[in-house]
Amino acid sequence: MSYWKRLLPHLRTLPEDVTSELASEVTSEKEDHALLTNKEESFVTYSNLKDEVSFVGSGLNQIRKGIPYELRDEAGRKWWKFFDEYEYRFNKEYKKSRFWYEFLYPNHTTRGAAERKLLYKLDALIALYFLMLSWSHSVDSYNFTNAYVSGMKEDLNMKGNDYVHTTTIANVGAIVFQLPFMFLLPRYSSHLILPLMDLGWTCFTFACYRANSLGEMQAYRFLLNAFGAAYYPVTQYVMGCWYAPDEMSSRVSLFFCGNMLGSVTSGLLQGRIYDSLDGRYGIAGWRWMFLIDAVAISLPTVILGFFLIPGIPSKCYSLFLTDEEIMVARMRNKRNQVNDGVETSKLQLFTDRKLWKKVFCTSTFWVLVVFDTCSWNNMTAYSGSFALWLKSIPTYSVTQVNNLSALPASLGFAYVIMCSFGADLFRCKWVFMVFAAVMNSISCAILIKWDVSSGAKWFAFLTTYFSVSASPCLWSFINDFLRFDPQVKAITWIAIYSFSQSTYAWIPNLAWPTTESPKFKTGYTTSLVFGAIYGLWTFVVLFFYKRNEKRHALGNGIILYNSSKGETPPEFVHTDMEQRNNYFYLK
């Protein structure tokens, strides 16, 4: 490879890639033999264990060398174990293999420095970059609200519900242009998809500064969001390929922190720009913000993304990960039953009915659709109601409105970190999701009442970001549900997200009409209803999640049987495994 090409992202081919390709050809007709893919871990697939498969469900039926297995008798299982979220996801050895303060960087069974070093690098390459990307997109998005209250409304002659209609038009652009990524995501690397789409986002952010009419602004916002269509699902798809389920929520929280950081900086920057640049060179202050967004914020993230996004472990394009770290990432995925990629030639045809049945004819899809739809529509935080309420108070200047509008998002950092880091620390997402739903419901109830003290109203507005705080846990759930088939994962992610966002495109028109500003009684009532359903639906999701993991318990390192039903440990435990330190290992 030419020297200059080594400075650009390129597909990393490891020795094991060639070995596994040759081995797969030799053993294609010997599915019951061991397929050795690397020096540290091997798989034995038992194709003749029909009796054993019946009691562990339809799991991957793979017993892996070097992995400790827990033999668990289900007899006498207590009812409260239903609330143990990871009861079937991790065995006892996995759960005890870290100290509580190591929850961000657990080593689990490997106990090696390589895994910890890999996680450090992933946090820098993926988590922190996606925080930066989220911040960039959020600044651009929130700036529309800040621009509206900083002179854009008057300059573009916006009246009535023009504000919410423009937001809806922008959302339609994102929804429509998400759909092609069902096809593109499993086939093309994210280090190309995201930067190219962000380049389009940057161009139309720049274009917004020169809009001279409402129709022109609406066209730019539509196209801007069309190029931002890949932003949410692609970032979460990538994170789900690199992080373990008990590491995910805390990393996704950085993504949401970037979103809130955008809200904070958008308000503060708009206030500063309005004071210092309004009218400079004949350009209004709100126009300066769009211009600065594009040139100084969005464009640098486009360039960085091309070099920092590593693709996925099985098709890695990173310039910064070593061969050993890539192998460690692949082994982590094998242990966690994460199938991150499939060769393009082995993907099902996009028009194959069987593929679409895998997506839409499963309970998982519909359970997650309801969950994500409620999550989208309970978010009072993104309604712009706080800024519009401040604008309705005559004692606040434009600068003060912009500065104070940053307060809820600033507190939102604490809410998101508490819920997401707590979920990984205690390995229990559902508790924090229900807590966030309760807090959001209290906030909405106060604002529905409206005729309350000023302090109560401030409390309600400053707690609106509880409607966002549990989203990292939700996305972690979705990633774990969909980890087995990358093609189904891509289609399901986009389908769930598109359906949920499509409801967010028309519900705000009914629930948050600008003419009801600043009370928005309909909007707060709608958020309260969706928030209450969201909290209750968490238990439905927990039920389906645990049922799914019980089916894959063997792949999770748990050998199940129930002596109260006359079952005994499967035969392979005695013939093919040996006991060490209360756990069973493949001989």
Coordinates of C-alpha atoms in Angstrom, one line a residue:
M1 CA 0.0 0.0 0.0
S2 CA 1.3 3.5 -0.9
Y3 CA 2.4 5.5 2.1
W4 CA -0.2 8.2 1.5
K5 CA -2.9 5.7 1.4
R6 CA -2.0 4.5 4.9
L7 CA -3.0 7.9 6.2
L8 CA -6.5 7.4 5.0
P9 CA -9.1 5.0 6.5
H10 CA -8.8 1.6 4.8
L11 CA -10.2 -1.9 5.4
R12 CA -8.1 -3.6 8.1
T13 CA -7.4 -7.2 7.0
L14 CA -6.1 -9.4 9.9
P15 CA -4.5 -12.9 9.6
E16 CA -7.6 -14.4 11.1
D17 CA -9.8 -13.0 8.3
V18 CA -7.9 -15.1 5.7
T19 CA -7.8 -18.2 8.0
S20 CA -11.5 -18.1 8.8
E21 CA -12.4 -17.8 5.1
L22 CA -10.3 -20.9 4.2
A23 CA -11.6 -22.8 7.2
S24 CA -15.2 -22.0 6.3
E25 CA -14.7 -23.5 2.9
V26 CA -13.1 -26.7 4.3
T27 CA -15.8 -27.1 7.0
S28 CA -18.9 -25.9 5.1
E29 CA -20.3 -29.5 5.2
K30 CA -19.2 -30.2 8.8
E31 CA -21.3 -28.0 10.9
D32 CA -20.9 -30.2 14.0
H33 CA -17.1 -29.7 14.1
A34 CA -15.2 -26.9 15.8
L35 CA -14.4 -23.8 13.7
L36 CA -11.3 -22.2 15.1
T37 CA -11.2 -18.5 14.3
N38 CA -8.4 -17.3 16.5
K39 CA -5.7 -18.4 18.9
E40 CA -7.6 -17.4 22.1
E41 CA -11.1 -18.6 21.6
S42 CA -12.9 -21.3 19.7
F43 CA -16.5 -22.5 19.1
V44 CA -18.1 -25.9 19.1
T45 CA -21.5 -25.9 17.5
Y46 CA -23.6 -28.9 18.6
S47 CA -26.0 -29.7 15.7
N48 CA -27.4 -32.9 17.4
L49 CA -28.5 -31.5 20.7
K50 CA -32.2 -31.4 20.0
D51 CA -33.2 -32.4 23.5
E52 CA -31.0 -29.8 25.1
V53 CA -32.1 -27.1 22.7
S54 CA -35.7 -27.6 23.7
F55 CA -35.2 -26.4 27.3
V56 CA -32.9 -23.5 26.4
G57 CA -35.1 -22.1 23.6
S58 CA -33.9 -21.2 20.2
G59 CA -30.5 -19.8 21.1
L60 CA -27.4 -19.9 19.1
N61 CA -26.6 -23.4 20.5
Q62 CA -22.9 -22.6 20.7
I63 CA -20.6 -23.6 23.5
R64 CA -17.4 -21.7 23.5
K65 CA -14.0 -22.8 24.7
G66 CA -12.5 -20.8 27.5
I67 CA -15.8 -19.4 28.7
P68 CA -17.2 -20.2 32.2
Y69 CA -20.8 -21.6 32.1
E70 CA -23.2 -21.5 35.0
L71 CA -25.4 -24.5 35.6
R72 CA -28.6 -23.1 36.9
D73 CA -31.7 -25.0 38.2
E74 CA -34.9 -22.9 37.7
A75 CA -36.8 -24.8 40.4
G76 CA -38.0 -22.5 43.1
R77 CA -37.3 -19.3 41.2
K78 CA -38.7 -16.4 43.1
W79 CA -41.3 -14.1 41.6
W80 CA -39.2 -11.0 42.2
K81 CA -36.5 -12.3 39.8
F82 CA -38.7 -10.9 37.1
F83 CA -37.2 -7.5 38.0
D84 CA -33.6 -8.8 37.7
E85 CA -33.0 -7.3 34.2
Y86 CA -29.9 -9.3 33.4
E87 CA -31.0 -12.6 35.0
Y88 CA -30.6 -14.5 31.8
R89 CA -28.2 -12.0 30.0
F90 CA -25.2 -12.6 32.2
N91 CA -24.1 -15.5 34.3
K92 CA -22.9 -15.2 37.9
E93 CA -19.2 -15.2 36.9
Y94 CA -19.7 -12.3 34.5
K95 CA -21.6 -10.3 37.1
K96 CA -19.0 -10.7 39.8
S97 CA -15.9 -10.1 37.6
R98 CA -15.7 -6.4 38.3
F99 CA -15.6 -4.1 41.2
W100 CA -18.5 -1.5 41.4
Y101 CA -16.2 1.4 40.6
E102 CA -15.0 -0.4 37.4
F103 CA -18.4 -0.3 35.8
L104 CA -17.2 2.0 33.0
Y105 CA -14.2 -0.2 32.1
P106 CA -14.9 -3.8 33.2
N107 CA -12.5 -6.5 32.2
H108 CA -14.9 -9.4 32.9
T109 CA -13.4 -12.8 32.3
T110 CA -10.4 -11.6 30.3
R111 CA -8.9 -9.6 33.2
G112 CA -6.5 -8.2 30.6
A113 CA -5.2 -4.7 29.9
A114 CA -6.0 -5.0 26.2
E115 CA -9.7 -4.8 26.7
R116 CA -9.4 -1.8 29.0
K117 CA -7.1 0.0 26.5
L118 CA -9.6 -0.8 23.7
L119 CA -12.4 0.8 25.7
Y120 CA -10.3 3.9 26.3
K121 CA -9.7 4.2 22.6
L122 CA -13.4 3.5 21.7
D123 CA -14.5 6.3 24.1
A124 CA -12.2 8.7 22.3
L125 CA -12.9 7.6 18.8
I126 CA -16.7 6.8 19.1
A127 CA -18.3 8.1 22.2
L128 CA -16.5 11.5 22.3
Y129 CA -16.8 12.0 18.6
F130 CA -20.5 11.2 18.6
L131 CA -20.8 13.7 21.5
M132 CA -19.2 16.3 19.2
L133 CA -21.4 15.3 16.3
S134 CA -24.5 15.5 18.4
W135 CA -23.5 18.9 19.7
S136 CA -23.0 20.2 16.2
H137 CA -26.4 18.9 15.0
S138 CA -28.1 20.1 18.1
V139 CA -26.7 23.7 17.8
D140 CA -28.0 23.8 14.2
S141 CA -31.4 22.5 15.3
Y142 CA -31.9 24.5 18.4
N143 CA -30.7 27.6 16.7
F144 CA -34.0 27.7 14.7
T145 CA -35.9 28.3 17.9
N146 CA -33.3 30.8 19.1
A147 CA -33.4 32.6 15.7
Y148 CA -37.2 32.7 15.9
V149 CA -37.2 34.7 19.1
S150 CA -34.2 36.8 18.0
G151 CA -35.7 38.5 14.9
M152 CA -36.2 35.8 12.3
K153 CA -40.0 35.8 13.0
E154 CA -40.2 39.4 12.0
D155 CA -37.7 39.3 9.2
L156 CA -39.4 36.4 7.4
N157 CA -42.9 37.6 8.3
M158 CA -43.8 34.4 10.2
K159 CA -47.3 34.3 11.6
G160 CA -49.7 32.0 13.4
N161 CA -48.4 28.4 13.3
D162 CA -45.6 29.0 10.8
Y163 CA -43.0 28.1 13.4
V164 CA -44.4 24.6 14.1
H165 CA -45.2 24.0 10.5
T166 CA -41.6 24.7 9.5
T167 CA -40.4 22.3 12.1
T168 CA -42.9 19.6 10.8
I169 CA -41.6 20.1 7.2
A170 CA -38.1 19.6 8.4
N171 CA -39.0 16.4 10.3
V172 CA -40.7 15.1 7.1
G173 CA -37.4 15.5 5.3
A174 CA -35.6 13.4 7.9
I175 CA -38.2 10.7 7.9
V176 CA -38.4 10.2 4.1
F177 CA -34.6 10.1 3.6
Q178 CA -34.0 7.7 6.4
L179 CA -35.6 4.8 4.5
P180 CA -32.7 4.2 2.0
F181 CA -30.4 3.5 4.9
M182 CA -32.2 0.2 5.5
F183 CA -30.4 -0.9 2.4
L184 CA -27.2 1.1 2.7
L185 CA -26.3 0.6 6.4
P186 CA -25.3 -3.2 6.2
R187 CA -23.4 -2.6 2.9
Y188 CA -21.4 0.5 3.3
S189 CA -19.1 1.7 6.0
S190 CA -20.3 4.3 8.5
H191 CA -17.0 6.2 8.1
L192 CA -18.2 7.1 4.6
I193 CA -22.0 7.4 5.2
L194 CA -22.0 9.8 8.1
P195 CA -19.3 12.3 6.8
L196 CA -20.9 12.5 3.4
M197 CA -24.4 13.1 4.9
D198 CA -23.0 15.7 7.3
L199 CA -21.4 17.6 4.4
G200 CA -24.9 18.0 3.0
W201 CA -26.2 19.1 6.4
T202 CA -23.4 21.7 6.6
C203 CA -24.1 23.1 3.2
F204 CA -27.8 23.7 3.9
T205 CA -27.1 25.1 7.4
F206 CA -25.0 27.7 5.6
A207 CA -27.8 28.3 3.2
C208 CA -30.3 29.1 6.0
Y209 CA -28.4 32.3 6.8
R210 CA -29.4 33.8 3.4
A211 CA -33.1 32.8 3.5
N212 CA -35.2 35.8 2.5
S213 CA -38.7 34.3 2.7
L214 CA -40.6 31.7 4.8
G215 CA -40.8 29.3 1.8
E216 CA -37.1 29.5 1.2
M217 CA -36.3 28.8 4.8
Q218 CA -38.7 25.8 4.9
A219 CA -37.0 24.4 1.8
Y220 CA -33.6 24.7 3.4
R221 CA -34.8 23.1 6.6
F222 CA -36.3 20.2 4.7
L223 CA -33.1 19.5 2.8
L224 CA -31.0 20.1 5.9
N225 CA -32.9 17.4 7.8
A226 CA -32.9 15.1 4.8
F227 CA -29.1 15.0 5.0
G228 CA -29.4 14.5 8.8
A229 CA -31.6 11.5 8.3
A230 CA -28.7 9.0 8.9
Y231 CA -27.5 10.7 12.0
Y232 CA -29.4 9.0 14.9
P233 CA -29.8 5.4 13.6
V234 CA -26.3 5.1 12.1
T235 CA -24.6 6.4 15.3
Q236 CA -26.5 3.9 17.5
Y237 CA -25.9 1.1 15.0
V238 CA -22.2 1.7 15.3
M239 CA -22.2 2.0 19.1
G240 CA -24.1 -1.3 19.4
C241 CA -21.3 -3.1 17.4
W242 CA -18.5 -2.0 19.8
Y243 CA -19.9 -1.8 23.3
A244 CA -21.2 -4.5 25.7
P245 CA -24.9 -4.2 26.9
D246 CA -23.8 -3.0 30.4
E247 CA -21.4 -0.4 28.9
M248 CA -23.9 1.0 26.4
S249 CA -26.2 3.4 28.4
S250 CA -23.3 5.4 29.8
R251 CA -21.8 5.9 26.3
V252 CA -25.1 6.8 24.6
S253 CA -25.5 9.3 27.4
L254 CA -22.5 11.2 26.0
F255 CA -24.5 11.4 22.7
F256 CA -27.4 13.0 24.5
C257 CA -25.1 15.3 26.5
G258 CA -23.9 16.6 23.2
N259 CA -27.5 17.2 22.2
M260 CA -28.1 19.2 25.4
L261 CA -24.7 21.0 25.1
G262 CA -26.0 22.2 21.7
S263 CA -29.1 23.5 23.4
V264 CA -27.0 25.4 26.0
T265 CA -24.4 26.8 23.6
S266 CA -27.1 27.7 20.9
G267 CA -28.9 29.9 23.4
L268 CA -25.7 31.4 24.8
L269 CA -24.1 31.9 21.4
Q270 CA -27.2 33.4 20.0
G271 CA -27.4 35.9 22.9
R272 CA -23.7 36.8 22.4
I273 CA -24.0 37.1 18.6
Y274 CA -27.1 39.2 18.9
D275 CA -25.3 41.7 21.1
S276 CA -22.0 41.8 19.2
L277 CA -22.9 41.1 15.5
D278 CA -26.5 42.1 15.0
G279 CA -26.5 44.4 11.9
R280 CA -22.7 44.0 11.3
Y281 CA -22.1 44.2 7.5
G282 CA -25.9 44.4 7.1
I283 CA -26.4 40.9 8.4
A284 CA -29.0 40.3 11.2
G285 CA -27.8 38.5 14.3
W286 CA -29.9 35.4 13.8
R287 CA -28.3 35.0 10.3
W288 CA -24.8 35.2 11.7
M289 CA -25.6 32.2 13.9
F290 CA -26.4 30.0 10.9
L291 CA -23.3 31.1 9.1
I292 CA -21.1 30.4 12.1
D293 CA -22.8 27.0 12.7
A294 CA -21.9 25.9 9.2
V295 CA -18.3 27.1 8.9
A296 CA -16.9 26.9 12.4
I297 CA -18.9 24.0 13.9
S298 CA -20.4 21.6 11.3
L299 CA -17.6 21.5 8.7
P300 CA -14.8 20.4 11.2
T301 CA -16.9 17.5 12.4
V302 CA -17.3 16.3 8.8
I303 CA -13.6 16.1 8.4
L304 CA -12.9 14.5 11.8
G305 CA -15.7 11.9 11.2
F306 CA -13.9 10.5 8.1
F307 CA -10.8 9.7 10.1
L308 CA -12.3 8.8 13.5
I309 CA -15.3 6.6 12.8
P310 CA -13.8 3.0 12.9
G311 CA -16.6 1.2 11.0
I312 CA -17.5 -2.1 12.9
P313 CA -15.2 -4.8 14.4
S314 CA -15.6 -7.3 11.5
K315 CA -15.0 -4.5 8.9
C316 CA -12.7 -2.1 10.7
Y317 CA -11.4 1.0 9.0
S318 CA -9.7 2.6 12.0
L319 CA -6.2 4.2 11.7
F320 CA -5.9 4.2 15.5
L321 CA -6.8 0.6 16.7
T322 CA -4.1 -2.1 16.7
D323 CA -4.7 -5.6 15.3
E324 CA -4.8 -6.9 18.8
E325 CA -7.5 -4.4 19.8
I326 CA -9.6 -5.3 16.8
M327 CA -9.3 -9.0 17.7
V328 CA -10.3 -8.2 21.3
A329 CA -13.3 -6.3 20.1
R330 CA -14.4 -9.3 17.9
M331 CA -14.0 -11.7 20.9
R332 CA -16.1 -9.4 23.1
N333 CA -18.8 -9.5 20.5
K334 CA -18.7 -13.3 20.3
R335 CA -19.1 -13.5 24.1
N336 CA -21.9 -11.0 24.0
Q337 CA -23.6 -12.7 21.0
V338 CA -23.3 -9.6 18.9
N339 CA -23.2 -10.3 15.2
D340 CA -21.9 -7.0 13.9
G341 CA -21.6 -7.6 10.2
V342 CA -22.2 -10.0 7.3
E343 CA -20.4 -10.1 3.9
T344 CA -22.4 -8.2 1.3
S345 CA -22.6 -11.4 -0.8
K346 CA -24.3 -13.2 2.1
L347 CA -27.0 -10.6 2.7
Q348 CA -30.6 -11.5 1.9
L349 CA -32.1 -9.8 -1.1
F350 CA -33.7 -6.5 0.0
T351 CA -36.9 -7.7 -1.8
D352 CA -37.0 -11.1 -0.1
R353 CA -40.2 -11.5 1.8
K354 CA -38.5 -13.7 4.4
L355 CA -36.3 -10.7 5.4
W356 CA -39.3 -8.5 5.9
K357 CA -41.1 -11.2 7.9
K358 CA -38.1 -11.3 10.2
V359 CA -38.7 -7.6 10.9
F360 CA -42.4 -7.1 11.0
C361 CA -43.7 -10.5 12.0
T362 CA -42.0 -10.5 15.4
S363 CA -43.3 -9.2 18.8
T364 CA -39.9 -7.4 19.3
F365 CA -40.6 -4.9 16.5
W366 CA -44.0 -3.8 17.7
V367 CA -43.0 -3.7 21.4
L368 CA -40.1 -1.4 20.5
V369 CA -42.2 0.8 18.1
V370 CA -44.6 1.6 20.9
F371 CA -41.7 2.2 23.3
D372 CA -39.9 4.6 21.0
T373 CA -43.1 6.4 19.9
C374 CA -43.9 7.2 23.5
S375 CA -40.3 8.3 24.1
W376 CA -40.5 10.8 21.2
N377 CA -43.9 12.2 22.1
N378 CA -43.4 12.7 25.8
M379 CA -40.5 15.2 25.3
T380 CA -41.6 18.6 26.5
A381 CA -37.9 19.5 26.6
Y382 CA -37.8 19.9 22.8
S383 CA -41.1 21.8 22.4
G384 CA -39.5 25.3 22.7
S385 CA -42.2 26.1 25.3
F386 CA -39.7 27.4 27.9
A387 CA -38.2 30.0 25.5
L388 CA -41.6 31.1 24.3
W389 CA -42.8 31.5 27.9
L390 CA -39.7 33.6 28.7
K391 CA -40.4 35.7 25.6
S392 CA -44.0 36.4 26.8
I393 CA -42.6 38.0 30.0
P394 CA -42.0 41.7 29.2
T395 CA -39.2 42.2 31.8
Y396 CA -36.8 39.8 29.9
S397 CA -34.8 41.2 27.0
V398 CA -33.9 39.2 23.9
T399 CA -30.4 38.5 25.3
Q400 CA -31.9 37.4 28.7
V401 CA -34.4 35.1 26.9
N402 CA -31.5 33.4 25.0
N403 CA -29.3 33.1 28.1
L404 CA -32.1 31.7 30.4
S405 CA -33.3 29.3 27.7
A406 CA -30.1 27.3 28.4
L407 CA -31.1 26.5 32.0
P408 CA -33.2 23.3 31.4
A409 CA -30.7 21.7 29.1
S410 CA -27.9 22.5 31.6
L411 CA -29.8 20.6 34.3
G412 CA -30.5 18.0 31.8
F413 CA -26.9 16.9 31.9
A414 CA -27.3 15.8 35.5
Y415 CA -30.6 14.0 34.7
V416 CA -29.1 12.1 31.7
I417 CA -25.9 11.1 33.5
M418 CA -27.8 10.0 36.6
C419 CA -30.1 7.7 34.7
S420 CA -27.6 6.3 32.1
F421 CA -24.6 5.9 34.4
G422 CA -26.9 4.5 37.1
A423 CA -28.3 1.9 34.6
D424 CA -24.8 0.6 33.9
L425 CA -23.5 0.8 37.4
F426 CA -26.5 -1.2 38.9
R427 CA -27.1 -3.2 35.6
C428 CA -30.8 -2.1 35.8
K429 CA -32.2 0.2 33.2
W430 CA -35.9 -0.2 33.9
V431 CA -35.7 1.5 37.4
F432 CA -34.3 4.7 35.9
M433 CA -36.7 4.7 33.0
V434 CA -39.7 4.5 35.3
F435 CA -38.2 7.1 37.6
A436 CA -37.7 9.5 34.7
A437 CA -41.3 8.9 33.5
V438 CA -42.7 9.8 36.9
M439 CA -40.7 13.0 37.1
N440 CA -41.7 14.0 33.6
S441 CA -45.4 13.3 34.5
I442 CA -45.1 15.6 37.6
S443 CA -43.6 18.4 35.4
C444 CA -46.4 18.1 32.9
A445 CA -49.1 18.0 35.5
I446 CA -47.8 21.3 37.0
L447 CA -47.7 23.0 33.6
I448 CA -51.2 21.7 32.7
K449 CA -52.5 23.4 35.8
W450 CA -50.5 26.6 34.9
D451 CA -52.1 28.8 37.5
V452 CA -49.5 28.0 40.1
S453 CA -46.8 29.9 41.8
S454 CA -43.8 31.2 39.9
G455 CA -41.5 28.8 41.8
A456 CA -43.7 25.8 40.9
K457 CA -43.6 26.9 37.2
W458 CA -39.9 27.3 37.2
F459 CA -39.5 23.8 38.9
A460 CA -41.7 22.3 36.2
F461 CA -39.7 23.9 33.3
L462 CA -36.4 23.0 34.9
T463 CA -37.4 19.3 35.1
T464 CA -38.6 18.9 31.6
Y465 CA -35.4 17.2 30.6
F466 CA -36.4 14.2 32.6
S467 CA -38.4 13.4 29.4
V468 CA -35.0 12.9 27.7
S469 CA -33.0 11.4 30.5
A470 CA -34.0 7.8 30.0
S471 CA -33.4 7.7 26.2
P472 CA -29.9 6.2 26.5
C473 CA -31.4 3.3 28.3
L474 CA -34.1 2.9 25.7
W475 CA -31.5 2.8 22.9
S476 CA -29.4 0.4 24.8
F477 CA -32.4 -1.9 25.1
I478 CA -33.0 -1.7 21.3
N479 CA -29.4 -2.5 20.5
D480 CA -29.4 -5.5 22.7
F481 CA -32.7 -6.8 21.3
L482 CA -31.3 -6.5 17.7
R483 CA -27.8 -7.8 18.1
F484 CA -28.2 -11.2 16.4
D485 CA -28.7 -10.2 12.7
P486 CA -27.0 -7.0 11.3
Q487 CA -29.4 -6.8 8.3
V488 CA -32.5 -7.2 10.4
K489 CA -30.9 -4.8 12.9
A490 CA -30.4 -2.1 10.3
I491 CA -33.9 -2.4 8.9
T492 CA -35.6 -2.6 12.3
W493 CA -33.6 0.4 13.6
I494 CA -34.6 2.6 10.7
A495 CA -38.2 1.3 10.7
I496 CA -38.7 1.9 14.4
Y497 CA -37.0 5.3 14.2
S498 CA -38.9 6.4 11.1
F499 CA -42.3 5.3 12.5
S500 CA -41.7 7.1 15.8
Q501 CA -40.4 10.2 14.2
S502 CA -43.3 10.3 11.7
T503 CA -45.7 10.6 14.7
Y504 CA -43.5 13.4 15.9
A505 CA -44.0 15.1 12.6
W506 CA -47.7 15.5 12.9
I507 CA -48.5 15.3 16.6
P508 CA -46.8 18.6 17.5
N509 CA -49.0 20.3 14.9
L510 CA -52.0 19.2 17.0
A511 CA -50.5 19.3 20.5
W512 CA -48.2 22.3 20.3
P513 CA -49.8 25.0 18.0
T514 CA -47.9 28.2 18.3
T515 CA -51.2 30.1 18.9
E516 CA -51.5 28.4 22.3
S517 CA -48.1 29.9 23.4
P518 CA -47.1 30.1 26.2
K519 CA -49.6 27.9 28.0
F520 CA -49.7 24.9 25.6
K521 CA -52.2 23.0 27.7
T522 CA -52.8 20.5 24.9
G523 CA -49.1 19.9 24.5
Y524 CA -48.5 19.2 28.2
T525 CA -51.5 16.9 28.4
T526 CA -50.2 15.0 25.4
S527 CA -46.8 14.6 26.9
L528 CA -48.3 13.5 30.2
V529 CA -50.3 10.7 28.5
F530 CA -47.3 9.5 26.4
G531 CA -45.0 9.8 29.5
A532 CA -47.4 7.7 31.6
I533 CA -47.6 5.0 28.9
Y534 CA -43.9 5.1 28.5
G535 CA -43.3 4.3 32.2
L536 CA -45.8 1.5 32.2
W537 CA -44.6 0.1 28.9
T538 CA -41.2 -0.3 30.4
F539 CA -42.5 -3.4 32.2
V540 CA -43.8 -4.8 28.9
V541 CA -40.4 -4.3 27.3
L542 CA -38.7 -6.0 30.3
F543 CA -41.0 -9.0 30.0
F544 CA -40.1 -9.5 26.3
Y545 CA -36.4 -8.7 26.9
K546 CA -36.1 -11.4 29.5
R547 CA -38.1 -13.9 27.5
N548 CA -35.7 -13.3 24.6
E549 CA -32.6 -13.7 26.7
K550 CA -33.9 -16.9 28.3
R551 CA -34.1 -18.3 24.8
H552 CA -30.5 -17.4 24.3
A553 CA -29.3 -18.3 27.8
L554 CA -26.8 -20.9 26.6
G555 CA -25.1 -18.4 24.4
N556 CA -25.0 -16.1 27.4
G557 CA -23.1 -18.6 29.5
I558 CA -26.1 -20.1 31.4
I559 CA -27.1 -23.8 31.1
L560 CA -30.7 -24.0 32.3
Y561 CA -32.8 -26.8 33.5
N562 CA -35.7 -27.2 35.9
S563 CA -35.7 -30.1 38.4
S564 CA -39.2 -29.4 39.5
K565 CA -40.3 -30.4 36.0
G566 CA -38.3 -33.6 36.1
E567 CA -35.5 -32.1 34.0
T568 CA -31.8 -32.9 34.6
P569 CA -28.6 -31.2 33.4
P570 CA -28.1 -31.8 29.6
E571 CA -25.9 -34.7 28.7
F572 CA -23.1 -32.5 27.1
V573 CA -22.4 -31.1 30.6
H574 CA -21.1 -34.5 31.7
T575 CA -19.5 -35.6 28.4
D576 CA -18.0 -32.5 27.0
M577 CA -17.4 -30.1 29.9
E578 CA -15.4 -30.1 33.1
Q579 CA -16.1 -28.3 36.4
R580 CA -13.7 -25.7 37.8
N581 CA -14.5 -23.3 40.7
N582 CA -18.2 -24.0 40.5
Y583 CA -18.3 -23.2 36.7
F584 CA -18.3 -25.5 33.7
Y585 CA -15.8 -25.2 30.9
L586 CA -15.6 -26.9 27.5
K587 CA -12.9 -29.6 27.6

